[in-house]
Amino acid sequence: MTKFARVDPTNTEPHPILCLLSGQIEESADILPCEPEVDTDWWYHPSTDEFSPPPELVPELSEVIENKIYYINVWRDMQEKTNLLFEHAGHTWDAGERSKSRMEETLALADATGTLPEGFFWTTADNIDVPMTTTQLQALASAMAAARGQRGFDIHARQRQMKAEVAALTAVADVQAYLVGWAKE
């Protein structure tokens, strides 16, 4: 039979109610077993010597999965906004949003005028100015687009994998314990 008691299972001090239930102390008004209430009373199960929250405080599996998927989407959005570095022509380049935008504007200028400004250079991720021709800049732009495309696919594939893994879980605690992020190798 399950008995109900107002106790805090996270408290490491001895629980008077446990002593009462085991017959080790006399009953008193402040430690009497009680009927469950709708608030935060925890349930004590003498047969297993464990506590559990009342059913109304245990989230539904579907709610926990929905919440975890929300965090997977947040992770995906954050990953898509993080800076990306890539290698090309012996240098490390930045492929973030600002670099992409500058590259598009610079290529538009080259297309409109047929040339780049005198002494044109593109700066690497570690601040080295590399002189560029229009052809070299177009090759860099293609490499940047490829790096961004691969990273975008990697992010998309990982978030889809995480969502599938979370959807396959059958216990609330397992869903809550699932770590969102890149898989550890």
XYZ file of N, CA and C in Angstrom:
555
model
N 0.844 -1.183 0.000
C 0.000 0.000 0.000
C 0.889 1.246 0.000
N 0.534 2.208 -0.789
C 1.284 3.450 -0.856
C 0.775 4.389 0.225
N 1.711 4.986 0.969
C 1.348 6.001 1.955
C 1.852 7.334 1.428
N 1.211 8.389 1.854
C 1.559 9.708 1.371
C 2.122 10.522 2.523
N 3.124 11.317 2.216
C 3.732 12.122 3.258
C 4.278 13.395 2.660
N 4.257 14.446 3.452
C 4.868 15.697 3.033
C 6.335 15.652 3.427
N 7.157 15.302 2.475
C 8.597 15.241 2.724
C 9.318 15.732 1.482
N 10.544 16.129 1.657
C 11.387 16.583 0.563
C 12.444 15.519 0.312
N 12.340 14.744 -0.764
C 13.295 13.659 -0.993
C 14.697 14.145 -1.336
N 14.849 15.441 -1.609
C 16.186 15.959 -1.907
C 16.925 16.359 -0.637
N 16.225 16.375 0.497
C 16.834 16.731 1.781
C 17.618 15.520 2.294
N 18.898 15.733 2.626
C 19.739 14.621 3.081
C 19.579 14.327 4.568
N 18.863 15.169 5.285
C 18.619 14.917 6.706
C 17.644 13.754 6.860
N 17.689 13.036 8.008
C 16.732 11.933 8.206
C 15.297 12.450 8.143
N 14.440 11.693 7.517
C 13.046 12.093 7.372
C 12.238 11.547 8.539
N 11.631 12.428 9.361
C 10.820 11.947 10.474
C 9.698 11.021 10.020
N 9.152 11.273 8.843
C 8.033 10.452 8.394
C 8.479 9.007 8.171
N 9.716 8.819 7.733
C 10.207 7.458 7.546
C 10.283 6.741 8.882
N 10.729 7.472 9.917
C 10.777 6.884 11.253
C 9.364 6.542 11.716
N 8.417 7.434 11.446
C 7.030 7.204 11.840
C 6.479 5.974 11.129
N 6.700 5.881 9.827
C 6.153 4.772 9.067
C 6.760 3.438 9.482
N 7.981 3.472 9.943
C 8.609 2.217 10.361
C 8.341 1.921 11.838
N 7.588 2.800 12.498
C 7.216 2.569 13.881
C 8.316 2.914 14.877
N 9.300 3.693 14.456
C 10.417 3.999 15.342
C 10.147 5.179 16.266
N 9.180 6.011 15.933
C 8.854 7.137 16.812
C 7.339 7.223 16.948
N 6.919 7.994 17.916
C 5.482 8.160 18.108
C 4.952 9.180 17.118
N 3.672 9.031 16.812
C 3.042 9.968 15.887
C 2.966 11.352 16.509
N 3.112 12.359 15.673
C 2.891 13.736 16.107
C 2.236 14.476 14.955
N 1.628 15.596 15.243
C 0.828 16.304 14.256
C 1.645 16.736 13.041
N 2.935 17.027 13.214
C 3.693 17.551 12.085
C 4.297 16.469 11.189
N 4.183 15.212 11.548
C 4.739 14.159 10.704
C 3.755 13.042 10.412
N 2.489 13.304 10.589
C 1.484 12.281 10.314
C 1.402 11.993 8.806
N 1.195 10.745 8.437
C 0.907 10.464 7.030
C -0.342 11.230 6.627
N -0.420 11.607 5.387
C -1.557 12.407 4.934
C -2.009 11.931 3.570
N -3.199 12.320 3.221
C -3.698 12.019 1.880
C -2.949 12.902 0.889
N -2.796 12.433 -0.354
C -2.083 13.259 -1.335
C -2.869 14.519 -1.633
N -2.138 15.581 -1.831
C -2.754 16.849 -2.199
C -2.317 17.195 -3.615
N -2.918 18.218 -4.173
C -2.622 18.585 -5.550
C -1.355 19.420 -5.640
N -0.764 19.786 -4.513
C 0.453 20.603 -4.578
C 1.675 19.711 -4.779
N 2.782 20.052 -4.177
C 4.035 19.357 -4.466
C 4.363 18.233 -3.492
N 3.370 17.623 -2.849
C 3.652 16.503 -1.954
C 4.218 15.332 -2.745
N 5.249 14.728 -2.196
C 5.838 13.551 -2.828
C 5.241 12.301 -2.216
N 5.232 11.234 -2.953
C 4.669 9.987 -2.485
C 5.786 9.069 -2.026
N 5.591 8.495 -0.842
C 6.564 7.535 -0.319
C 5.988 6.135 -0.499
N 6.825 5.225 -1.030
C 6.412 3.845 -1.263
C 7.213 2.957 -0.314
N 6.637 2.581 0.826
C 7.388 1.801 1.812
C 7.931 0.483 1.259
N 7.230 -0.133 0.328
C 7.698 -1.427 -0.182
C 9.019 -1.307 -0.939
N 9.265 -0.151 -1.557
C 10.515 0.042 -2.303
C 11.428 1.056 -1.637
N 10.940 1.699 -0.565
C 11.690 2.742 0.129
C 12.102 3.861 -0.829
N 11.184 4.230 -1.732
C 11.463 5.270 -2.714
C 10.389 6.340 -2.667
N 10.753 7.508 -3.193
C 9.821 8.613 -3.320
C 9.537 8.841 -4.787
N 8.352 9.318 -5.079
C 8.034 9.733 -6.446
C 7.082 10.913 -6.354
N 7.150 11.793 -7.360
C 6.210 12.908 -7.348
C 4.811 12.393 -7.663
N 3.803 13.118 -7.239
C 2.440 12.703 -7.569
C 2.244 12.761 -9.087
N 1.341 11.952 -9.615
C 1.164 11.879 -11.066
C 0.948 13.233 -11.737
N 0.271 14.142 -11.052
C 0.012 15.439 -11.687
C 1.278 16.263 -11.871
N 2.375 15.888 -11.194
C 3.637 16.601 -11.368
C 4.591 15.897 -12.329
N 4.235 14.718 -12.778
C 5.080 13.983 -13.718
C 4.669 14.397 -15.128
N 5.610 14.943 -15.893
C 5.236 15.385 -17.238
C 4.939 14.196 -18.150
N 4.084 14.423 -19.104
C 3.765 13.408 -20.101
C 4.971 13.242 -21.029
N 5.192 12.031 -21.497
C 6.304 11.745 -22.397
C 6.245 12.641 -23.628
N 5.060 12.828 -24.179
C 4.921 13.659 -25.387
C 5.337 15.107 -25.125
N 5.034 15.622 -23.926
C 5.433 16.988 -23.583
C 6.943 17.109 -23.462
N 7.566 16.106 -22.855
C 9.013 16.127 -22.668
C 9.720 16.007 -24.017
N 9.196 15.171 -24.897
C 9.768 15.043 -26.240
C 9.624 16.354 -27.000
N 8.452 16.955 -26.926
C 8.222 18.239 -27.599
C 9.196 19.304 -27.084
N 9.418 19.327 -25.783
C 10.349 20.282 -25.192
C 11.783 20.022 -25.670
N 12.177 18.763 -25.734
C 13.537 18.427 -26.173
C 13.722 18.791 -27.645
N 12.696 18.575 -28.451
C 12.780 18.943 -29.869
C 12.914 20.452 -30.021
N 12.251 21.205 -29.156
C 12.414 22.661 -29.160
C 13.889 23.016 -28.953
N 14.547 22.359 -27.981
C 15.957 22.641 -27.720
C 16.849 22.168 -28.857
N 16.465 21.120 -29.541
C 17.217 20.691 -30.727
C 17.124 21.772 -31.806
N 15.947 22.354 -31.976
C 15.786 23.442 -32.950
C 16.604 24.669 -32.562
N 16.643 24.978 -31.273
C 17.474 26.103 -30.804
C 18.936 25.814 -31.104
N 19.372 24.584 -30.818
C 20.755 24.194 -31.107
C 21.053 24.374 -32.599
N 20.143 23.883 -33.450
C 20.317 24.006 -34.905
C 20.460 25.466 -35.314
N 19.573 26.324 -34.813
C 19.620 27.743 -35.165
C 20.928 28.386 -34.719
N 21.396 28.022 -33.532
C 22.662 28.576 -33.031
C 23.839 28.090 -33.883
N 23.833 26.817 -34.254
C 24.908 26.280 -35.080
C 24.957 26.977 -36.440
N 23.797 27.275 -36.992
C 23.753 27.934 -38.292
C 24.284 29.361 -38.230
N 24.298 29.951 -37.038
C 24.782 31.318 -36.884
C 26.240 31.395 -36.441
N 26.823 30.259 -36.064
C 28.215 30.292 -35.614
C 29.145 30.499 -36.798
N 30.311 31.041 -36.505
C 31.296 31.290 -37.536
C 31.840 29.972 -38.068
N 32.265 29.975 -39.308
C 32.799 28.783 -39.956
C 34.113 29.141 -40.620
N 35.121 28.346 -40.358
C 36.414 28.515 -41.009
C 36.607 27.370 -41.996
N 37.308 27.648 -43.098
C 37.585 26.607 -44.083
C 38.955 26.862 -44.700
N 39.495 25.802 -45.273
C 40.811 25.868 -45.908
C 40.646 25.998 -47.420
N 41.478 26.875 -48.013
C 41.495 27.023 -49.468
C 42.802 27.696 -49.871
N 43.449 27.150 -50.851
C 44.671 27.732 -51.424
C 45.735 28.012 -50.360
N 45.846 27.093 -49.408
C 46.893 27.216 -48.407
C 46.615 28.195 -47.278
N 45.404 28.673 -47.178
C 45.031 29.624 -46.120
C 43.738 29.182 -45.443
N 43.501 29.726 -44.258
C 42.247 29.520 -43.536
C 41.404 30.772 -43.720
N 40.174 30.575 -44.163
C 39.270 31.676 -44.480
C 38.026 31.606 -43.608
N 37.410 32.753 -43.457
C 36.162 32.868 -42.711
C 34.997 32.715 -43.687
N 34.008 31.904 -43.293
C 32.827 31.720 -44.143
C 31.550 32.096 -43.400
N 31.669 32.981 -42.424
C 30.498 33.427 -41.674
C 29.582 34.301 -42.514
N 28.466 34.687 -41.931
C 27.468 35.492 -42.643
C 28.044 36.813 -43.161
N 28.840 37.491 -42.344
C 29.398 38.774 -42.778
C 30.365 38.582 -43.940
N 31.193 37.545 -43.870
C 32.113 37.279 -44.976
C 31.348 36.923 -46.247
N 30.310 36.134 -46.095
C 29.485 35.759 -47.246
C 28.871 37.010 -47.883
N 28.350 37.893 -47.047
C 27.735 39.118 -47.550
C 28.767 39.997 -48.257
N 29.939 40.150 -47.666
C 30.998 40.945 -48.307
C 31.425 40.321 -49.638
N 31.537 38.991 -49.656
C 31.931 38.297 -50.877
C 30.917 38.556 -51.984
N 29.617 38.452 -51.649
C 28.575 38.689 -52.650
C 28.645 40.105 -53.200
N 28.857 41.084 -52.312
C 28.952 42.481 -52.746
C 30.176 42.701 -53.627
N 31.290 42.096 -53.239
C 32.528 42.267 -54.005
C 32.408 41.612 -55.374
N 31.808 40.418 -55.439
C 31.604 39.761 -56.730
C 30.639 40.559 -57.609
N 29.640 41.177 -57.007
C 28.707 42.022 -57.763
C 29.450 43.224 -58.356
N 30.369 43.792 -57.579
C 31.187 44.904 -58.078
C 32.038 44.440 -59.253
N 32.672 43.270 -59.102
C 33.519 42.747 -60.177
C 32.698 42.469 -61.438
N 31.485 41.935 -61.254
C 30.616 41.675 -62.406
C 30.172 42.971 -63.078
N 29.855 43.980 -62.273
C 29.352 45.252 -62.806
C 30.440 46.043 -63.521
N 31.645 46.027 -62.984
C 32.729 46.840 -63.552
C 33.678 46.025 -64.419
N 33.620 44.710 -64.288
C 34.513 43.864 -65.058
C 35.889 43.710 -64.438
N 36.092 44.303 -63.271
C 37.403 44.224 -62.621
C 37.258 44.491 -61.125
N 38.310 44.218 -60.406
C 38.367 44.538 -58.975
C 39.186 45.814 -58.797
N 39.039 46.498 -57.679
C 39.836 47.711 -57.458
C 41.340 47.421 -57.516
N 42.108 48.412 -57.891
C 43.578 48.329 -57.939
C 44.109 47.894 -56.575
N 45.002 46.896 -56.544
C 45.606 46.411 -55.302
C 44.651 45.607 -54.418
N 43.603 45.031 -55.023
C 42.593 44.302 -54.252
C 43.208 43.102 -53.521
N 42.730 42.886 -52.302
C 43.130 41.711 -51.514
C 41.944 41.235 -50.704
N 41.997 39.974 -50.276
C 40.994 39.403 -49.370
C 41.757 38.975 -48.126
N 41.203 39.235 -46.959
C 41.894 38.961 -45.699
C 41.500 37.595 -45.150
N 42.513 36.810 -44.756
C 42.273 35.471 -44.216
C 41.696 35.578 -42.801
N 41.326 34.425 -42.259
C 40.784 34.382 -40.897
C 41.818 34.803 -39.869
N 43.106 34.630 -40.185
C 44.158 35.041 -39.248
C 44.819 36.353 -39.683
N 44.055 37.196 -40.390
C 44.438 38.567 -40.737
C 45.645 38.701 -41.658
N 45.756 37.827 -42.611
C 46.781 37.956 -43.645
C 46.087 38.458 -44.903
N 46.569 39.571 -45.467
C 45.997 40.120 -46.689
C 46.587 39.373 -47.883
N 45.714 38.738 -48.672
C 46.142 37.947 -49.823
C 45.660 38.652 -51.094
N 46.587 39.134 -51.933
C 46.179 39.763 -53.195
C 45.382 38.779 -54.045
N 44.345 39.278 -54.717
C 43.446 38.415 -55.490
C 43.125 39.024 -56.838
N 43.003 38.138 -57.828
C 42.424 38.507 -59.118
C 40.947 38.145 -59.051
N 40.200 38.555 -60.059
C 38.782 38.211 -60.105
C 38.611 36.697 -60.139
N 39.420 36.013 -60.914
C 39.340 34.555 -61.012
C 39.638 33.902 -59.670
N 40.647 34.394 -58.955
C 40.983 33.837 -57.634
C 39.857 34.104 -56.619
N 39.272 35.284 -56.704
C 38.174 35.611 -55.798
C 36.962 34.717 -56.088
N 36.674 34.463 -57.362
C 35.567 33.581 -57.714
C 35.819 32.156 -57.211
N 37.068 31.703 -57.286
C 37.418 30.370 -56.765
C 37.245 30.342 -55.245
N 37.641 31.416 -54.573
C 37.465 31.512 -53.125
C 35.974 31.516 -52.780
N 35.186 32.253 -53.551
C 33.738 32.296 -53.312
C 33.121 30.910 -53.485
N 33.558 30.161 -54.481
C 33.047 28.802 -54.688
C 33.433 27.896 -53.530
N 34.665 28.015 -53.050
C 35.116 27.211 -51.909
C 34.329 27.580 -50.649
N 34.047 28.869 -50.477
C 33.261 29.329 -49.330
C 31.853 28.754 -49.390
N 31.249 28.811 -50.575
C 29.891 28.277 -50.732
C 29.870 26.774 -50.455
N 30.884 26.070 -50.916
C 30.955 24.626 -50.667
C 31.097 24.338 -49.179
N 31.941 25.091 -48.490
C 32.131 24.892 -47.043
C 30.842 25.190 -46.287
N 30.161 26.271 -46.668
C 28.901 26.622 -46.012
C 27.831 25.569 -46.299
N 27.797 25.080 -47.529
C 26.825 24.056 -47.887
C 27.047 22.763 -47.110
N 28.308 22.349 -46.990
C 28.608 21.127 -46.245
C 28.250 21.286 -44.774
N 28.615 22.430 -44.203
C 28.307 22.677 -42.787
C 26.801 22.690 -42.570
N 26.068 23.329 -43.472
C 24.609 23.369 -43.361
C 24.006 21.970 -43.410
N 24.533 21.142 -44.306
C 24.032 19.777 -44.381
C 24.368 19.001 -43.115
N 25.583 19.164 -42.601
C 25.983 18.472 -41.371
C 25.058 18.846 -40.205
N 24.753 20.125 -40.099
C 23.851 20.598 -39.037
C 22.466 19.993 -39.230
N 21.971 20.051 -40.458
C 20.635 19.506 -40.751
C 20.574 18.009 -40.445
N 21.579 17.272 -40.893
C 21.588 15.821 -40.674
C 21.637 15.491 -39.182
N 22.459 16.238 -38.427
C 22.576 15.962 -36.990
C 21.272 16.270 -36.266
N 20.618 17.374 -36.599
C 19.370 17.694 -35.892
C 18.286 16.691 -36.244
N 18.265 16.185 -37.468
C 17.291 15.148 -37.828
C 17.578 13.855 -37.070
N 18.861 13.520 -36.931
C 19.253 12.321 -36.182
C 18.820 12.449 -34.720
N 19.094 13.620 -34.107
C 18.711 13.821 -32.710
C 17.198 13.713 -32.529
N 16.434 14.307 -33.429
C 14.975 14.242 -33.319
C 14.481 12.799 -33.413
N 15.074 12.018 -34.295
C 14.684 10.611 -34.422
C 15.051 9.834 -33.165
N 16.231 10.103 -32.612
C 16.652 9.412 -31.395
C 15.738 9.755 -30.222
N 15.383 11.027 -30.096
C 14.501 11.452 -29.009
C 13.108 10.843 -29.181
N 12.601 10.840 -30.399
C 11.267 10.287 -30.653
C 11.207 8.789 -30.340
N 12.337 8.105 -30.418
C 12.366 6.664 -30.150
C 12.452 6.344 -28.657
N 12.734 7.338 -27.827
C 12.840 7.088 -26.387
C 11.456 6.871 -25.790
N 11.390 6.015 -24.777
C 10.087 5.657 -24.202
C 9.946 6.033 -22.735
N 10.990 6.618 -22.147
C 10.926 7.007 -20.736
C 11.212 8.499 -20.600
N 10.413 9.164 -19.776
C 10.584 10.594 -19.537
C 12.017 10.902 -19.097
N 12.553 10.127 -18.186
C 13.906 10.380 -17.674
C 14.949 10.259 -18.775
N 14.762 9.330 -19.700
C 15.718 9.169 -20.805
C 15.684 10.378 -21.734
N 14.490 10.885 -21.998
C 14.370 12.074 -22.856
C 15.004 13.267 -22.150
N 14.732 13.423 -20.861
C 15.297 14.545 -20.117
C 16.817 14.464 -20.053
N 17.374 13.269 -20.019
C 18.824 13.087 -19.918
C 19.525 13.180 -21.275
N 18.781 13.179 -22.369
C 19.379 13.206 -23.701
C 20.126 14.521 -23.901
N 21.378 14.420 -24.324
C 22.205 15.606 -24.538
C 22.101 16.081 -25.978
N 21.759 17.339 -26.131
C 21.643 17.956 -27.449
C 23.014 18.492 -27.855
N 23.451 18.163 -29.054
C 24.728 18.669 -29.558
C 25.340 17.703 -30.547
N 26.577 17.975 -30.905
C 27.289 17.095 -31.828
C 27.579 15.779 -31.148
N 27.456 14.704 -31.882
C 27.714 13.354 -31.329
C 29.185 13.251 -30.936
N 29.437 12.645 -29.803
C 30.814 12.405 -29.362
C 31.369 11.237 -30.140
N 32.579 11.387 -30.606
C 33.179 10.290 -31.380
C 34.084 9.443 -30.521
